[in-house]
Tab-separated table of C-alpha atoms in Angstrom:
chain	number	residue	atom	x	y	z
A	1016	MET	CA	-13.311	5.636	-21.561
A	1017	THR	CA	-10.851	5.657	-18.651
A	1018	LEU	CA	-9.637	2.243	-17.560
A	1019	SER	CA	-10.491	1.468	-13.953
A	1020	ARG	CA	-7.305	0.060	-12.454
A	1021	LEU	CA	-7.312	-2.481	-9.646
A	1022	PRO	CA	-5.127	-1.291	-6.743
A	1023	VAL	CA	-2.812	-4.133	-5.704
A	1024	ILE	CA	0.026	-4.941	-3.338
A	1025	LEU	CA	2.478	-7.561	-4.586
A	1026	ASP	CA	3.875	-9.829	-1.854
A	1027	GLY	CA	6.421	-12.500	-2.672
A	1028	ASP	CA	9.855	-14.079	-2.481
A	1029	PRO	CA	11.679	-13.599	-5.813
A	1030	GLY	CA	12.670	-16.238	-6.999
A	1031	LEU	CA	12.498	-16.400	-10.735
A	1032	ASP	CA	8.786	-17.059	-11.244
A	1033	ASP	CA	7.926	-14.280	-8.757
A	1034	ALA	CA	10.122	-11.957	-10.830
A	1035	ILE	CA	8.286	-12.875	-14.032
A	1036	ALA	CA	4.947	-12.516	-12.221
A	1037	TRP	CA	5.886	-9.044	-11.040
A	1038	LEU	CA	6.997	-8.042	-14.543
A	1039	LEU	CA	3.547	-9.129	-15.746
A	1040	ALA	CA	1.875	-7.044	-13.026
A	1041	LEU	CA	3.998	-3.968	-13.734
A	1042	ALA	CA	3.264	-4.258	-17.460
A	1043	SER	CA	-0.515	-4.612	-17.062
A	1044	PRO	CA	-2.645	-1.459	-17.303
A	1045	GLU	CA	-5.441	-3.165	-15.367
A	1046	LEU	CA	-3.326	-3.101	-12.197
A	1047	ASP	CA	-2.204	-0.142	-10.097
A	1048	VAL	CA	0.754	-1.505	-8.120
A	1049	LEU	CA	0.744	0.477	-4.875
A	1050	GLY	CA	3.779	-1.248	-3.392
A	1051	ILE	CA	5.741	-4.477	-3.206
A	1052	THR	CA	6.588	-6.441	-0.073
A	1053	ALA	CA	9.392	-9.002	0.029
A	1054	VAL	CA	9.293	-12.040	2.300
A	1055	HIS	CA	11.576	-14.979	3.109
A	1056	GLY	CA	11.070	-18.035	0.938
A	1057	ASN	CA	12.839	-19.131	-2.228
A	1058	VAL	CA	15.963	-17.448	-0.857
A	1059	ASP	CA	16.544	-15.459	2.321
A	1060	LEU	CA	14.962	-12.043	2.893
A	1061	GLY	CA	18.146	-10.107	2.129
A	1062	LYS	CA	18.198	-11.632	-1.353
A	1063	THR	CA	14.441	-11.378	-2.013
A	1064	LEU	CA	14.551	-7.709	-1.018
A	1065	TRP	CA	17.514	-7.031	-3.309
A	1066	ASN	CA	15.801	-8.953	-6.115
A	1067	THR	CA	12.721	-6.762	-5.736
A	1068	GLY	CA	14.847	-3.730	-6.553
A	1069	VAL	CA	16.356	-5.599	-9.520
A	1070	VAL	CA	12.897	-6.423	-10.940
A	1071	LEU	CA	11.861	-2.771	-10.674
A	1072	ALA	CA	15.058	-1.690	-12.444
A	1073	LEU	CA	14.427	-4.273	-15.169
A	1074	ALA	CA	10.907	-2.922	-15.689
A	1075	ARG	CA	12.213	0.657	-15.365
A	1076	GLN	CA	9.489	1.473	-12.919
A	1077	SER	CA	9.550	3.158	-9.543
A	1078	VAL	CA	7.287	1.530	-6.967
A	1079	PRO	CA	7.926	1.625	-3.206
A	1080	TYR	CA	9.031	-1.681	-1.765
A	1081	TYR	CA	9.363	-2.974	1.760
A	1082	ALA	CA	11.029	-5.703	3.805
A	1083	GLY	CA	8.587	-8.173	5.316
A	1084	ALA	CA	9.042	-11.239	7.512
A	1085	ASP	CA	12.517	-12.751	7.504
A	1086	ARG	CA	11.510	-16.157	8.896
A	1087	PRO	CA	8.454	-18.382	9.388
A	1088	LEU	CA	6.219	-17.919	12.429
A	1089	VAL	CA	7.053	-21.270	14.029
A	1090	ARG	CA	8.933	-23.723	11.842
A	1091	GLY	CA	12.569	-23.439	10.789
A	1092	GLU	CA	13.485	-21.527	7.656
A	1093	LEU	CA	12.999	-23.350	4.359
A	1094	THR	CA	14.467	-22.191	1.025
A	1095	ALA	CA	14.420	-23.368	-2.593
A	1096	ALA	CA	17.873	-22.279	-3.754
A	1097	ASN	CA	18.283	-25.680	-5.423
A	1098	VAL	CA	15.562	-24.602	-7.876
A	1099	HIS	CA	16.013	-20.828	-8.039
A	1100	GLY	CA	19.796	-20.627	-7.668
A	1101	GLN	CA	21.768	-19.145	-4.797
A	1102	THR	CA	20.696	-15.566	-5.640
A	1103	GLY	CA	17.099	-16.405	-6.581
A	1104	LEU	CA	17.451	-14.845	-10.029
A	1105	PRO	CA	19.599	-17.110	-12.241
A	1106	ALA	CA	20.320	-14.696	-15.085
A	1107	GLN	CA	23.530	-13.049	-16.245
A	1108	PHE	CA	22.494	-9.648	-17.536
A	1109	LEU	CA	20.423	-8.265	-14.701
A	1110	PRO	CA	20.483	-4.542	-13.923
A	1111	GLU	CA	21.595	-3.239	-10.569
A	1112	ALA	CA	18.849	-2.171	-8.190
A	1113	GLU	CA	18.484	1.605	-8.534
A	1114	GLN	CA	15.925	2.224	-5.806
A	1115	ALA	CA	16.373	1.565	-2.100
A	1116	PRO	CA	13.698	-0.150	-0.036
A	1117	GLU	CA	11.520	1.968	2.219
A	1118	GLU	CA	12.336	2.075	5.929
A	1119	GLN	CA	8.797	1.176	7.012
A	1120	HIS	CA	8.170	-2.513	7.652
A	1121	ALA	CA	5.927	-4.314	5.165
A	1122	VAL	CA	3.378	-5.170	7.879
A	1123	ASN	CA	2.875	-1.474	8.618
A	1124	PHE	CA	2.714	-0.601	4.922
A	1125	ILE	CA	0.022	-3.220	4.303
A	1126	GLY	CA	-2.046	-2.039	7.259
A	1127	ARG	CA	-1.745	1.640	6.371
A	1128	THR	CA	-2.522	1.091	2.692
A	1129	VAL	CA	-5.537	-1.160	3.231
A	1130	ARG	CA	-6.982	1.208	5.835
A	1131	SER	CA	-6.595	4.170	3.500
A	1132	ARG	CA	-8.646	2.377	0.814
A	1133	PRO	CA	-11.073	0.041	2.602
A	1134	GLY	CA	-12.557	-2.632	0.360
A	1135	GLU	CA	-10.403	-1.645	-2.604
A	1136	VAL	CA	-6.956	-3.252	-2.305
A	1137	THR	CA	-6.161	-6.725	-3.622
A	1138	ILE	CA	-3.055	-8.470	-2.293
A	1139	ILE	CA	-1.385	-10.800	-4.794
A	1140	ALA	CA	0.768	-13.135	-2.714
A	1141	THR	CA	3.248	-15.445	-4.432
A	1142	GLY	CA	5.320	-16.649	-1.480
A	1143	PRO	CA	4.914	-17.819	2.106
A	1144	LEU	CA	2.094	-15.916	3.830
A	1145	THR	CA	4.105	-14.870	6.900
A	1146	THR	CA	3.938	-11.099	6.423
A	1147	LEU	CA	0.229	-11.185	5.707
A	1148	ALA	CA	-0.449	-13.397	8.723
A	1149	LEU	CA	1.457	-10.977	10.950
A	1150	ALA	CA	-0.544	-8.038	9.573
A	1151	PHE	CA	-3.807	-9.873	10.256
A	1152	ARG	CA	-2.753	-10.872	13.775
A	1153	ILE	CA	-1.687	-7.321	14.658
A	1154	ALA	CA	-4.935	-5.885	13.270
A	1155	PRO	CA	-7.707	-8.512	13.374
A	1156	ASP	CA	-10.129	-6.164	11.598
A	1157	LEU	CA	-7.825	-5.887	8.572
A	1158	PRO	CA	-9.108	-8.967	6.680
A	1159	ASP	CA	-12.544	-7.347	6.384
A	1160	LEU	CA	-10.941	-4.261	4.803
A	1161	VAL	CA	-9.011	-6.157	2.096
A	1162	LYS	CA	-10.822	-6.530	-1.219
A	1163	GLU	CA	-9.243	-9.926	-1.876
A	1164	VAL	CA	-6.112	-12.007	-1.435
A	1165	VAL	CA	-4.989	-13.979	-4.496
A	1166	TRP	CA	-2.410	-16.543	-3.397
A	1167	MET	CA	-0.207	-18.823	-5.422
A	1168	GLY	CA	0.196	-21.723	-3.086
A	1169	GLY	CA	-1.143	-25.038	-1.975
A	1170	SER	CA	-2.787	-27.682	-4.106
A	1171	THR	CA	-5.968	-29.707	-4.255
A	1172	GLY	CA	-3.770	-32.756	-4.828
A	1173	GLN	CA	-0.071	-33.548	-4.689
A	1174	GLY	CA	2.618	-31.263	-3.321
A	1175	ASN	CA	5.986	-30.459	-4.829
A	1176	ARG	CA	8.388	-29.936	-1.925
A	1177	THR	CA	6.925	-33.034	-0.260
A	1178	PRO	CA	4.320	-35.468	-1.597
A	1179	ALA	CA	1.706	-33.630	0.488
A	1180	ALA	CA	2.812	-29.988	0.492
A	1181	GLU	CA	3.477	-27.209	-1.988
A	1182	PHE	CA	6.527	-25.067	-1.175
A	1183	ASN	CA	4.816	-21.766	-0.258
A	1184	ALA	CA	2.463	-23.579	2.116
A	1185	LEU	CA	5.214	-25.718	3.611
A	1186	ALA	CA	7.539	-22.732	4.104
A	1187	ASP	CA	5.078	-21.352	6.684
A	1188	PRO	CA	1.989	-23.515	7.213
A	1189	HIS	CA	1.107	-21.702	10.449
A	1190	ALA	CA	0.896	-18.410	8.560
A	1191	ALA	CA	-1.195	-19.975	5.805
A	1192	ARG	CA	-3.558	-21.368	8.421
A	1193	ILE	CA	-3.983	-17.897	9.964
A	1194	VAL	CA	-4.791	-16.323	6.601
A	1195	PHE	CA	-7.246	-19.055	5.578
A	1196	GLY	CA	-8.918	-18.755	8.961
A	1197	SER	CA	-9.047	-14.952	8.994
A	1198	GLY	CA	-12.258	-14.495	7.040
A	1199	VAL	CA	-10.503	-12.566	4.260
A	1200	LYS	CA	-11.898	-13.049	0.771
A	1201	LEU	CA	-9.364	-15.435	-0.732
A	1202	ARG	CA	-8.583	-17.126	-4.025
A	1203	MET	CA	-6.058	-19.957	-4.180
A	1204	VAL	CA	-4.085	-20.710	-7.344
A	1205	GLY	CA	-2.392	-24.019	-6.568
A	1206	LEU	CA	-0.203	-26.650	-8.167
A	1207	ASN	CA	-3.247	-28.447	-9.534
A	1208	VAL	CA	-3.536	-25.652	-12.132
A	1209	THR	CA	-0.049	-24.109	-12.272
A	1210	MET	CA	1.587	-27.420	-13.198
A	1211	GLY	CA	-0.450	-27.270	-16.388
A	1212	CYS	CA	1.189	-23.991	-17.431
A	1213	ILE	CA	4.621	-25.015	-18.672
A	1214	ALA	CA	7.364	-22.846	-20.156
A	1215	THR	CA	8.085	-25.208	-23.025
A	1216	PRO	CA	11.158	-24.630	-25.210
A	1217	GLU	CA	8.881	-23.002	-27.787
A	1218	ARG	CA	7.504	-20.595	-25.194
A	1219	VAL	CA	10.967	-19.776	-23.878
A	1220	LYS	CA	12.031	-19.026	-27.456
A	1221	ALA	CA	8.997	-16.758	-27.906
A	1222	LEU	CA	10.030	-14.776	-24.824
A	1223	GLN	CA	13.591	-14.524	-26.098
A	1224	ASN	CA	12.315	-13.335	-29.481
A	1225	LEU	CA	10.574	-10.347	-27.885
A	1226	GLY	CA	13.932	-8.631	-28.256
A	1227	ASN	CA	13.722	-6.694	-24.990
A	1228	ALA	CA	15.510	-7.083	-21.672
A	1229	ALA	CA	12.424	-8.405	-19.871
A	1230	GLY	CA	11.933	-11.157	-22.436
A	1231	GLN	CA	15.618	-12.053	-22.535
A	1232	VAL	CA	15.964	-12.295	-18.750
A	1233	SER	CA	12.704	-14.250	-18.428
A	1234	ALA	CA	13.863	-16.712	-21.083
A	1235	GLU	CA	17.247	-17.109	-19.396
A	1236	MET	CA	15.714	-17.778	-15.986
A	1237	LEU	CA	13.178	-20.248	-17.356
A	1238	THR	CA	15.958	-22.102	-19.171
A	1239	ALA	CA	17.808	-22.509	-15.884
A	1240	TYR	CA	14.560	-23.649	-14.243
A	1241	ALA	CA	13.753	-26.262	-16.882
A	1242	ASP	CA	16.303	-28.893	-15.896
A	1243	VAL	CA	14.723	-29.406	-12.472
A	1244	TYR	CA	11.287	-29.928	-14.024
A	1245	ARG	CA	12.585	-32.331	-16.653
A	1246	GLU	CA	14.427	-34.429	-14.092
A	1247	ARG	CA	11.825	-34.371	-11.315
A	1248	TYR	CA	8.515	-34.300	-13.172
A	1249	GLY	CA	9.308	-35.386	-16.733
A	1250	LEU	CA	8.001	-32.071	-18.087
A	1251	SER	CA	9.385	-30.105	-21.016
A	1252	GLY	CA	9.994	-26.961	-18.971
A	1253	GLY	CA	9.371	-25.136	-15.717
A	1254	ALA	CA	5.882	-24.308	-14.459
A	1255	LEU	CA	4.721	-20.682	-14.529
A	1256	HIS	CA	3.312	-20.800	-11.006
A	1257	ASP	CA	3.413	-17.188	-9.836
A	1258	PRO	CA	2.620	-15.490	-13.163
A	1259	LEU	CA	-0.653	-17.436	-13.214
A	1260	ALA	CA	-1.676	-15.893	-9.883
A	1261	VAL	CA	-1.095	-12.400	-11.293
A	1262	ALA	CA	-3.032	-13.338	-14.422
A	1263	ALA	CA	-5.883	-14.500	-12.152
A	1264	ALA	CA	-6.108	-10.975	-10.729
A	1265	ILE	CA	-6.013	-9.408	-14.195
A	1266	GLN	CA	-8.404	-11.805	-15.962
A	1267	PRO	CA	-10.151	-14.134	-13.485
A	1268	ASP	CA	-12.036	-15.864	-16.298
A	1269	LEU	CA	-8.773	-17.422	-17.528
A	1270	LEU	CA	-9.369	-19.939	-14.742
A	1271	ASN	CA	-12.252	-22.054	-13.502
A	1272	TRP	CA	-13.069	-21.598	-9.818
A	1273	GLN	CA	-14.771	-23.676	-7.153
A	1274	ASP	CA	-15.834	-22.491	-3.707
A	1275	MET	CA	-14.530	-24.849	-1.046
A	1276	ARG	CA	-13.218	-25.208	2.448
A	1277	VAL	CA	-9.418	-25.186	2.704
A	1278	ASP	CA	-7.546	-25.976	5.905
A	1279	VAL	CA	-3.780	-26.147	6.392
A	1280	GLU	CA	-2.076	-28.966	8.282
A	1281	THR	CA	0.276	-27.600	10.932
A	1282	GLN	CA	0.997	-30.826	12.790
A	1283	GLU	CA	4.422	-32.118	11.845
A	1284	GLY	CA	4.378	-35.408	10.014
A	1285	LEU	CA	3.706	-36.712	6.522
A	1286	ASN	CA	1.022	-34.094	5.811
A	1287	PHE	CA	2.785	-31.062	7.320
A	1288	GLY	CA	1.968	-28.040	5.156
A	1289	ARG	CA	-0.751	-29.738	3.146
A	1290	THR	CA	-3.701	-27.622	2.020
A	1291	VAL	CA	-6.649	-29.879	2.800
A	1292	CYS	CA	-9.243	-29.004	0.155
A	1293	ASP	CA	-12.854	-30.072	0.485
A	1294	LEU	CA	-13.400	-30.821	-3.201
A	1295	TYR	CA	-16.731	-32.596	-2.658
A	1296	GLY	CA	-18.375	-30.258	-0.189
A	1297	SER	CA	-18.160	-32.478	2.882
A	1298	THR	CA	-18.197	-29.369	5.088
A	1299	GLN	CA	-20.607	-26.478	4.834
A	1300	HIS	CA	-18.466	-23.379	5.142
A	1301	ALA	CA	-16.272	-22.520	2.154
A	1302	ASN	CA	-13.472	-20.075	2.945
A	1303	ALA	CA	-11.811	-19.792	-0.468
A	1304	ARG	CA	-12.365	-19.859	-4.201
A	1305	VAL	CA	-9.939	-22.435	-5.529
A	1306	ALA	CA	-8.726	-22.615	-9.120
A	1307	VAL	CA	-9.605	-25.989	-10.651
A	1308	GLY	CA	-8.929	-25.352	-14.349
A	1309	VAL	CA	-7.037	-22.949	-16.609
A	1310	ASN	CA	-6.978	-21.787	-20.226
A	1311	ASP	CA	-3.252	-22.281	-20.586
A	1312	ALA	CA	-2.909	-20.907	-24.136
A	1313	ALA	CA	-4.787	-17.695	-23.328
A	1314	PHE	CA	-2.742	-17.238	-20.169
A	1315	PHE	CA	0.585	-17.523	-21.981
A	1316	ASN	CA	-0.594	-15.181	-24.735
A	1317	LEU	CA	-1.414	-12.598	-22.050
A	1318	LEU	CA	2.017	-13.027	-20.469
A	1319	LEU	CA	3.798	-12.710	-23.811
A	1320	GLN	CA	1.826	-9.667	-24.919
A	1321	ARG	CA	2.385	-7.817	-21.653
A	1322	LEU	CA	6.106	-8.567	-21.339
A	1323	ALA	CA	6.509	-7.291	-24.901
A	1324	THR	CA	5.582	-3.796	-23.702
A	1325	LEU	CA	8.468	-3.607	-21.209
A	1326	PRO	CA	11.983	-2.303	-21.921
């Protein structure tokens, strides 16, 4: 029986957990990666675009990739180099990018690809939603043509960059608000579940023991990541935020989902960038399926098994 592959576009800001997420996507036979779009975020666009080429070289795969938005829609640029390092990929033995980015802008690529396959393409977004918001503003009919957006961002509870806001939401809350208000079918994988998926020392060792470049680089990056999580959150390692969003597209039943209304606070102040989640159904119109639980062990087993198949 022929496996039916889900056509996807990967959109993100690598960043070490984006890189591991994309390795998972590229290693998964369930997904047909049509293209990758880089956006500002963890580091600036020049670095996230370069890092996209590095991830493809590491996976030894050729997938077209595109430059997206280089800044937020309204707010000033926000980065996370203090967590991801100045380059975004804190590892020593990374390959050089072998493939150049495409000349077409990511917004045009997304529009063209979704229109060519209406109702089929899932967009897995693991960074600020700026590029996607621009695509939806330029073509307001586009959200109805997307199969689904799966976004790692937001939270039903506490933030991480501020007490109220998760980084991807805070990096461009105006864009997130556009996407949540667009009518697109949307699933949100937020901190409330990703902070339960920790790259413990034992898990980092398991990645290292895969004996391949993908496992070695992933282990090295997660080791660099761990200190921040130990100092800030008292955890034994870094959270596997973005890989969980990819896993949600591959095996949705790894997570528990709840339909709810999600709005994004765009007024500057203590709650700027907060995803306001209607956990108890106070409003009538849900606009997202929000992850509220995760089978952490099954998720990590999936990640380990898939990365083992890469060079």
